[in-house]
mmCIF file of C-alpha atoms and ligand atoms in Angstrom:
data_model
loop_
_atom_site.group_PDB
_atom_site.id
_atom_site.type_symbol
_atom_site.label_atom_id
_atom_site.label_comp_id
_atom_site.label_asym_id
_atom_site.label_seq_id
_atom_site.Cartn_x
_atom_site.Cartn_y
_atom_site.Cartn_z
ATOM 1 C CA MET A 34 -8.438 -12.970 -16.722
ATOM 2 C CA LYS A 35 -7.518 -11.607 -20.168
ATOM 3 C CA LYS A 36 -4.965 -8.872 -20.641
ATOM 4 C CA MET A 37 -3.425 -8.139 -24.037
ATOM 5 C CA MET A 38 -0.084 -6.399 -23.678
ATOM 6 C CA ARG A 39 3.116 -5.899 -25.615
ATOM 7 C CA LEU A 40 5.644 -8.616 -24.864
ATOM 8 C CA ASP A 41 8.409 -6.110 -24.074
ATOM 9 C CA LYS A 42 6.177 -4.336 -21.533
ATOM 10 C CA ILE A 43 5.389 -7.616 -19.809
ATOM 11 C CA LEU A 44 9.073 -8.505 -19.594
ATOM 12 C CA VAL A 45 10.041 -5.049 -18.320
ATOM 13 C CA ASN A 46 7.234 -5.133 -15.717
ATOM 14 C CA MET A 47 8.420 -8.529 -14.531
ATOM 15 C CA GLY A 48 11.954 -7.298 -14.004
ATOM 16 C CA TYR A 49 13.804 -8.767 -16.997
ATOM 17 C CA GLY A 50 15.530 -5.467 -17.731
ATOM 18 C CA SER A 51 14.994 -2.249 -19.632
ATOM 19 C CA ARG A 52 13.009 -2.121 -22.865
ATOM 20 C CA LYS A 53 16.297 -2.282 -24.787
ATOM 21 C CA GLU A 54 17.548 -5.253 -22.778
ATOM 22 C CA VAL A 55 14.376 -7.273 -23.192
ATOM 23 C CA LYS A 56 14.382 -6.559 -26.938
ATOM 24 C CA GLU A 57 17.825 -8.111 -26.991
ATOM 25 C CA LEU A 58 16.542 -11.176 -25.075
ATOM 26 C CA VAL A 59 13.859 -11.711 -27.712
ATOM 27 C CA LYS A 60 16.381 -11.213 -30.537
ATOM 28 C CA LYS A 61 18.693 -13.827 -29.011
ATOM 29 C CA GLY A 62 15.846 -16.356 -29.026
ATOM 30 C CA GLU A 63 15.531 -16.564 -25.249
ATOM 31 C CA VAL A 64 11.793 -15.935 -25.156
ATOM 32 C CA LYS A 65 9.088 -18.347 -26.253
ATOM 33 C CA ILE A 66 5.343 -17.764 -26.536
ATOM 34 C CA ASN A 67 3.219 -20.919 -26.440
ATOM 35 C CA ASN A 68 6.322 -22.931 -27.246
ATOM 36 C CA GLU A 69 7.293 -20.888 -30.311
ATOM 37 C CA TYR A 70 10.201 -18.457 -30.369
ATOM 38 C CA ALA A 71 8.969 -14.883 -30.112
ATOM 39 C CA LYS A 72 9.983 -13.029 -33.252
ATOM 40 C CA GLN A 73 9.440 -9.478 -32.079
ATOM 41 C CA ALA A 74 9.434 -7.739 -28.722
ATOM 42 C CA SER A 75 6.534 -5.551 -29.802
ATOM 43 C CA ILE A 76 4.013 -8.343 -30.408
ATOM 44 C CA LYS A 77 0.898 -8.371 -28.286
ATOM 45 C CA VAL A 78 0.279 -11.386 -26.109
ATOM 46 C CA ASP A 79 -2.134 -12.256 -23.360
ATOM 47 C CA ALA A 80 -0.157 -11.659 -20.164
ATOM 48 C CA TYR A 81 -2.228 -14.188 -18.224
ATOM 49 C CA LEU A 82 -3.289 -16.805 -20.783
ATOM 50 C CA ASP A 83 -0.376 -17.172 -23.185
ATOM 51 C CA ILE A 84 2.517 -19.267 -21.936
ATOM 52 C CA ILE A 85 5.568 -17.027 -21.869
ATOM 53 C CA GLU A 86 8.926 -18.691 -21.257
ATOM 54 C CA VAL A 87 12.160 -16.842 -20.606
ATOM 55 C CA ARG A 88 15.301 -18.994 -20.811
ATOM 56 C CA GLY A 89 13.132 -22.054 -20.343
ATOM 57 C CA GLU A 90 11.297 -20.745 -17.271
ATOM 58 C CA VAL A 91 7.578 -20.078 -17.396
ATOM 59 C CA LEU A 92 6.754 -16.529 -16.370
ATOM 60 C CA GLU A 93 3.812 -15.992 -14.014
ATOM 61 C CA TYR A 94 2.589 -12.544 -14.885
ATOM 62 C CA ARG A 95 1.153 -10.229 -12.274
ATOM 63 C CA GLU A 96 0.660 -6.537 -12.222
ATOM 64 C CA PHE A 97 0.411 -5.777 -8.533
ATOM 65 C CA ILE A 98 2.173 -6.826 -5.376
ATOM 66 C CA TYR A 99 0.990 -6.518 -1.811
ATOM 67 C CA LEU A 100 3.496 -6.702 1.034
ATOM 68 C CA MET A 101 3.156 -6.456 4.792
ATOM 69 C CA LEU A 102 6.209 -4.989 6.521
ATOM 70 C CA ASN A 103 6.941 -4.800 10.224
ATOM 71 C CA LYS A 104 8.459 -1.342 10.098
ATOM 72 C CA PRO A 105 11.397 -0.720 12.410
ATOM 73 C CA LYS A 106 12.274 2.644 13.929
ATOM 74 C CA GLY A 107 14.659 4.847 11.979
ATOM 75 C CA TYR A 108 13.047 4.381 8.565
ATOM 76 C CA ILE A 109 10.699 6.813 6.890
ATOM 77 C CA SER A 110 7.565 5.818 4.994
ATOM 78 C CA ALA A 111 8.669 7.107 1.609
ATOM 79 C CA THR A 112 10.336 5.771 -1.521
ATOM 80 C CA GLU A 113 13.194 8.295 -1.585
ATOM 81 C CA ASP A 114 14.834 10.650 0.854
ATOM 82 C CA ASP A 115 18.090 12.582 0.970
ATOM 83 C CA TYR A 116 18.656 12.227 4.715
ATOM 84 C CA HIS A 117 16.909 9.174 6.097
ATOM 85 C CA LYS A 118 16.709 5.498 5.318
ATOM 86 C CA THR A 119 13.420 4.625 3.603
ATOM 87 C CA VAL A 120 11.269 1.527 4.060
ATOM 88 C CA ILE A 121 11.996 0.663 0.417
ATOM 89 C CA GLU A 122 15.585 -0.090 1.428
ATOM 90 C CA LEU A 123 14.226 -3.050 3.411
ATOM 91 C CA ILE A 124 12.671 -4.633 0.319
ATOM 92 C CA ASP A 125 14.469 -7.225 -1.747
ATOM 93 C CA GLU A 126 15.604 -6.548 -5.305
ATOM 94 C CA ASP A 127 13.125 -9.161 -6.598
ATOM 95 C CA TYR A 128 10.182 -6.946 -5.673
ATOM 96 C CA LEU A 129 11.564 -3.536 -6.561
ATOM 97 C CA HIS A 130 10.735 -3.667 -10.270
ATOM 98 C CA PHE A 131 7.052 -3.578 -9.237
ATOM 99 C CA LYS A 132 7.812 -0.158 -7.749
ATOM 100 C CA PRO A 133 6.074 -0.679 -4.409
ATOM 101 C CA TYR A 134 5.398 2.271 -2.131
ATOM 102 C CA PRO A 135 3.986 2.543 1.381
ATOM 103 C CA VAL A 136 0.247 2.900 1.909
ATOM 104 C CA GLY A 137 0.014 5.952 4.134
ATOM 105 C CA ARG A 138 2.686 6.872 6.623
ATOM 106 C CA LEU A 139 4.066 5.728 9.904
ATOM 107 C CA ASP A 140 6.355 8.217 11.655
ATOM 108 C CA ILE A 141 10.087 7.547 11.714
ATOM 109 C CA ASP A 142 9.855 6.358 15.345
ATOM 110 C CA THR A 143 6.651 4.296 14.882
ATOM 111 C CA THR A 144 6.925 0.542 14.322
ATOM 112 C CA GLY A 145 4.546 -2.114 13.059
ATOM 113 C CA LEU A 146 2.234 -2.826 10.178
ATOM 114 C CA LEU A 147 2.961 -1.011 6.941
ATOM 115 C CA ILE A 148 1.456 -2.234 3.679
ATOM 116 C CA LEU A 149 3.467 -1.673 0.529
ATOM 117 C CA THR A 150 1.934 -2.028 -2.904
ATOM 118 C CA ASN A 151 1.918 -0.611 -6.428
ATOM 119 C CA ASP A 152 -1.890 -0.734 -6.578
ATOM 120 C CA GLY A 153 -3.092 2.865 -6.543
ATOM 121 C CA ASP A 154 -6.777 1.988 -6.196
ATOM 122 C CA LEU A 155 -6.120 -0.030 -3.065
ATOM 123 C CA THR A 156 -3.943 2.713 -1.591
ATOM 124 C CA HIS A 157 -6.742 5.184 -2.078
ATOM 125 C CA LYS A 158 -9.288 2.858 -0.508
ATOM 126 C CA LEU A 159 -7.158 2.064 2.539
ATOM 127 C CA ILE A 160 -6.273 5.641 3.386
ATOM 128 C CA SER A 161 -9.542 7.363 2.575
ATOM 129 C CA PRO A 162 -11.411 8.237 5.805
ATOM 130 C CA LYS A 163 -14.625 7.587 3.821
ATOM 131 C CA SER A 164 -13.798 3.872 3.764
ATOM 132 C CA GLY A 165 -13.953 3.763 7.575
ATOM 133 C CA ILE A 166 -11.068 1.290 7.806
ATOM 134 C CA ILE A 167 -9.968 0.999 11.413
ATOM 135 C CA LYS A 168 -6.276 1.236 12.251
ATOM 136 C CA LYS A 169 -5.305 -0.260 15.578
ATOM 137 C CA TYR A 170 -2.239 0.914 17.505
ATOM 138 C CA HIS A 171 -0.480 -0.225 20.649
ATOM 139 C CA ALA A 172 0.820 2.785 22.578
ATOM 140 C CA GLU A 173 2.830 3.508 25.702
ATOM 141 C CA ILE A 174 1.686 6.783 27.184
ATOM 142 C CA ASP A 175 3.434 9.083 29.618
ATOM 143 C CA GLY A 176 0.342 9.933 31.642
ATOM 144 C CA ARG A 177 -2.565 8.384 33.500
ATOM 145 C CA VAL A 178 -5.189 7.378 30.948
ATOM 146 C CA THR A 179 -8.665 7.087 32.446
ATOM 147 C CA GLU A 180 -12.347 6.856 31.498
ATOM 148 C CA LYS A 181 -12.249 10.604 30.918
ATOM 149 C CA GLU A 182 -9.859 10.178 27.954
ATOM 150 C CA ILE A 183 -11.935 7.273 26.634
ATOM 151 C CA GLU A 184 -14.898 9.641 26.452
ATOM 152 C CA ILE A 185 -12.887 12.470 24.866
ATOM 153 C CA PHE A 186 -11.512 10.155 22.182
ATOM 154 C CA LYS A 187 -15.014 8.816 21.522
ATOM 155 C CA ASN A 188 -16.371 12.299 20.941
ATOM 156 C CA GLY A 189 -13.603 13.248 18.487
ATOM 157 C CA ILE A 190 -10.688 15.595 19.059
ATOM 158 C CA TYR A 191 -10.306 18.999 17.442
ATOM 159 C CA LEU A 192 -6.986 19.362 15.590
ATOM 160 C CA ALA A 193 -6.559 23.131 15.300
ATOM 161 C CA GLU A 194 -3.853 23.174 12.569
ATOM 162 C CA GLU A 195 -6.231 21.444 10.168
ATOM 163 C CA ASP A 196 -9.447 22.822 11.633
ATOM 164 C CA TYR A 197 -10.595 19.212 11.765
ATOM 165 C CA THR A 198 -12.348 17.110 14.370
ATOM 166 C CA THR A 199 -11.314 13.463 14.336
ATOM 167 C CA LEU A 200 -13.928 10.775 13.823
ATOM 168 C CA PRO A 201 -14.885 8.806 16.955
ATOM 169 C CA ALA A 202 -11.858 6.876 18.197
ATOM 170 C CA LYS A 203 -11.812 3.974 20.629
ATOM 171 C CA LEU A 204 -9.393 3.715 23.492
ATOM 172 C CA GLU A 205 -8.790 0.541 25.509
ATOM 173 C CA ILE A 206 -6.704 0.748 28.644
ATOM 174 C CA LEU A 207 -4.413 -2.260 29.119
ATOM 175 C CA LYS A 208 -2.347 -0.898 31.987
ATOM 176 C CA ARG A 209 -3.189 1.993 34.251
ATOM 177 C CA GLY A 210 -0.650 4.091 36.113
ATOM 178 C CA GLN A 211 1.637 7.073 35.728
ATOM 179 C CA MET A 212 2.714 5.319 32.517
ATOM 180 C CA SER A 213 -0.234 3.750 30.718
ATOM 181 C CA THR A 214 -0.486 1.118 28.016
ATOM 182 C CA VAL A 215 -3.386 1.406 25.601
ATOM 183 C CA HIS A 216 -4.863 0.267 22.334
ATOM 184 C CA VAL A 217 -6.104 3.090 20.111
ATOM 185 C CA PHE A 218 -8.490 2.554 17.176
ATOM 186 C CA ILE A 219 -8.746 5.372 14.648
ATOM 187 C CA GLN A 220 -10.444 5.730 11.287
ATOM 188 C CA GLU A 221 -8.275 8.372 9.620
ATOM 189 C CA GLY A 222 -4.568 8.813 9.211
ATOM 190 C CA LYS A 223 -3.841 12.498 9.816
ATOM 191 C CA TYR A 224 -0.226 13.532 10.275
ATOM 192 C CA HIS A 225 0.985 12.417 13.753
ATOM 193 C CA GLN A 226 -2.647 11.726 14.562
ATOM 194 C CA VAL A 227 -2.307 9.491 17.610
ATOM 195 C CA LYS A 228 0.461 11.627 19.091
ATOM 196 C CA ARG A 229 -1.570 14.796 18.571
ATOM 197 C CA MET A 230 -4.702 13.258 20.067
ATOM 198 C CA PHE A 231 -2.791 12.448 23.249
ATOM 199 C CA GLU A 232 -1.080 15.845 23.236
ATOM 200 C CA SER A 233 -4.517 17.460 23.255
ATOM 201 C CA VAL A 234 -5.230 15.739 26.584
ATOM 202 C CA GLY A 235 -1.803 16.726 27.960
ATOM 203 C CA MET A 236 -0.063 13.354 27.493
ATOM 204 C CA LYS A 237 2.853 12.113 25.471
ATOM 205 C CA VAL A 238 3.086 8.990 23.325
ATOM 206 C CA VAL A 239 6.441 7.380 24.067
ATOM 207 C CA GLU A 240 6.052 4.199 21.975
ATOM 208 C CA LEU A 241 3.727 3.578 19.072
ATOM 209 C CA LYS A 242 3.204 0.445 17.036
ATOM 210 C CA ARG A 243 0.507 -0.242 14.438
ATOM 211 C CA LEU A 244 -1.082 -3.651 14.919
ATOM 212 C CA SER A 245 -3.722 -3.775 12.191
ATOM 213 C CA MET A 246 -5.514 -2.057 9.331
ATOM 214 C CA GLY A 247 -9.012 -3.402 8.817
ATOM 215 C CA GLU A 248 -8.722 -7.181 8.827
ATOM 216 C CA ILE A 249 -5.016 -7.183 8.079
ATOM 217 C CA GLU A 250 -3.125 -7.875 11.270
ATOM 218 C CA LEU A 251 0.614 -7.592 11.697
ATOM 219 C CA ASP A 252 2.013 -11.124 11.499
ATOM 220 C CA VAL A 253 3.593 -11.903 14.865
ATOM 221 C CA ASP A 254 6.236 -13.994 13.108
ATOM 222 C CA LEU A 255 7.634 -10.951 11.334
ATOM 223 C CA GLY A 256 10.541 -9.418 13.186
ATOM 224 C CA GLU A 257 11.160 -5.697 12.806
ATOM 225 C CA GLY A 258 12.396 -5.020 9.278
ATOM 226 C CA GLU A 259 10.910 -8.269 7.934
ATOM 227 C CA TYR A 260 8.090 -8.498 5.420
ATOM 228 C CA ARG A 261 6.042 -10.994 3.451
ATOM 229 C CA GLU A 262 3.423 -10.995 0.719
ATOM 230 C CA LEU A 263 -0.188 -10.816 1.864
ATOM 231 C CA ASN A 264 -1.645 -14.306 2.117
ATOM 232 C CA ARG A 265 -4.816 -15.664 0.568
ATOM 233 C CA SER A 266 -7.243 -14.654 3.320
ATOM 234 C CA GLU A 267 -5.744 -11.162 3.538
ATOM 235 C CA MET A 268 -6.083 -10.837 -0.239
ATOM 236 C CA GLU A 269 -9.710 -11.963 0.007
ATOM 237 C CA TRP A 270 -10.375 -9.082 2.389
ATOM 238 C CA ILE A 271 -8.625 -6.695 -0.031
ATOM 239 C CA GLN A 272 -10.835 -7.959 -2.857
ATOM 240 C CA LYS A 273 -13.921 -7.542 -0.683
ATOM 241 C CA ILE A 274 -13.228 -3.908 0.176
ATOM 242 C CA MET A 275 -12.458 -3.123 -3.482
ATOM 243 C CA GLU A 276 -15.855 -4.418 -4.694
HETATM 244 N N1 URA B 559 -0.239 8.396 14.569
HETATM 245 C C1 URA B 559 0.950 8.962 14.866
HETATM 246 O O1 URA B 559 1.029 9.907 15.632
HETATM 247 N N2 URA B 559 2.047 8.445 14.276
HETATM 248 C C2 URA B 559 2.027 7.404 13.441
HETATM 249 O O2 URA B 559 3.071 6.977 12.954
HETATM 250 C C3 URA B 559 0.773 6.825 13.150
HETATM 251 C C4 URA B 559 -0.342 7.351 13.726
#
């Protein structure tokens, strides 16, 4: 890949400081391009092909990051908030200069898979109902879920506030009883969608956890509040849906 960019922009994007600070780095002779000291911070270099060294360490340029977080309760899916903790507070300093943000929202009391990225095109793709990407949730329901609800979910549920009927959703019953355990598969991500779908059949969601989005499944090794970068096969799926 070829990408001509100003050296100072590359260094800022990769977290080496503000524009002023990286200019200073270059001035002090701490940056080399293809083994030669960089003379000016404003020169254009190829972010991927030229060898950029900062204090003797070769910089691996990348523009985007893709993280999978197992969201705990008590955090909101936003980058800033005056009252609540945000999921960004769970992310290490090393990633923050990429300015990641959550793809879509999980409610404050919902746990599970949340993707964070700074790639706007991917965000759009993943949350657009047109893409038909299935989100799978595990839910504990106060109520007896039966074949009747399976049928209602399949036919779509009218959400009056938005004057919108949900796309066909799949419901799998894992445990039947006064309290039921289910898997729910939906294609959109309307506000409180799963909770509102159950409300419309007179039931309450008491626990909700997202297990997957398309082919990206929550890594069972991630404890709540832990995250990791998407791995190669997950990135291959991302590339496939972006084609
Ligand atoms: N549906 C909900 O009701 N809440 C979520 O957090 C996600 C889907």
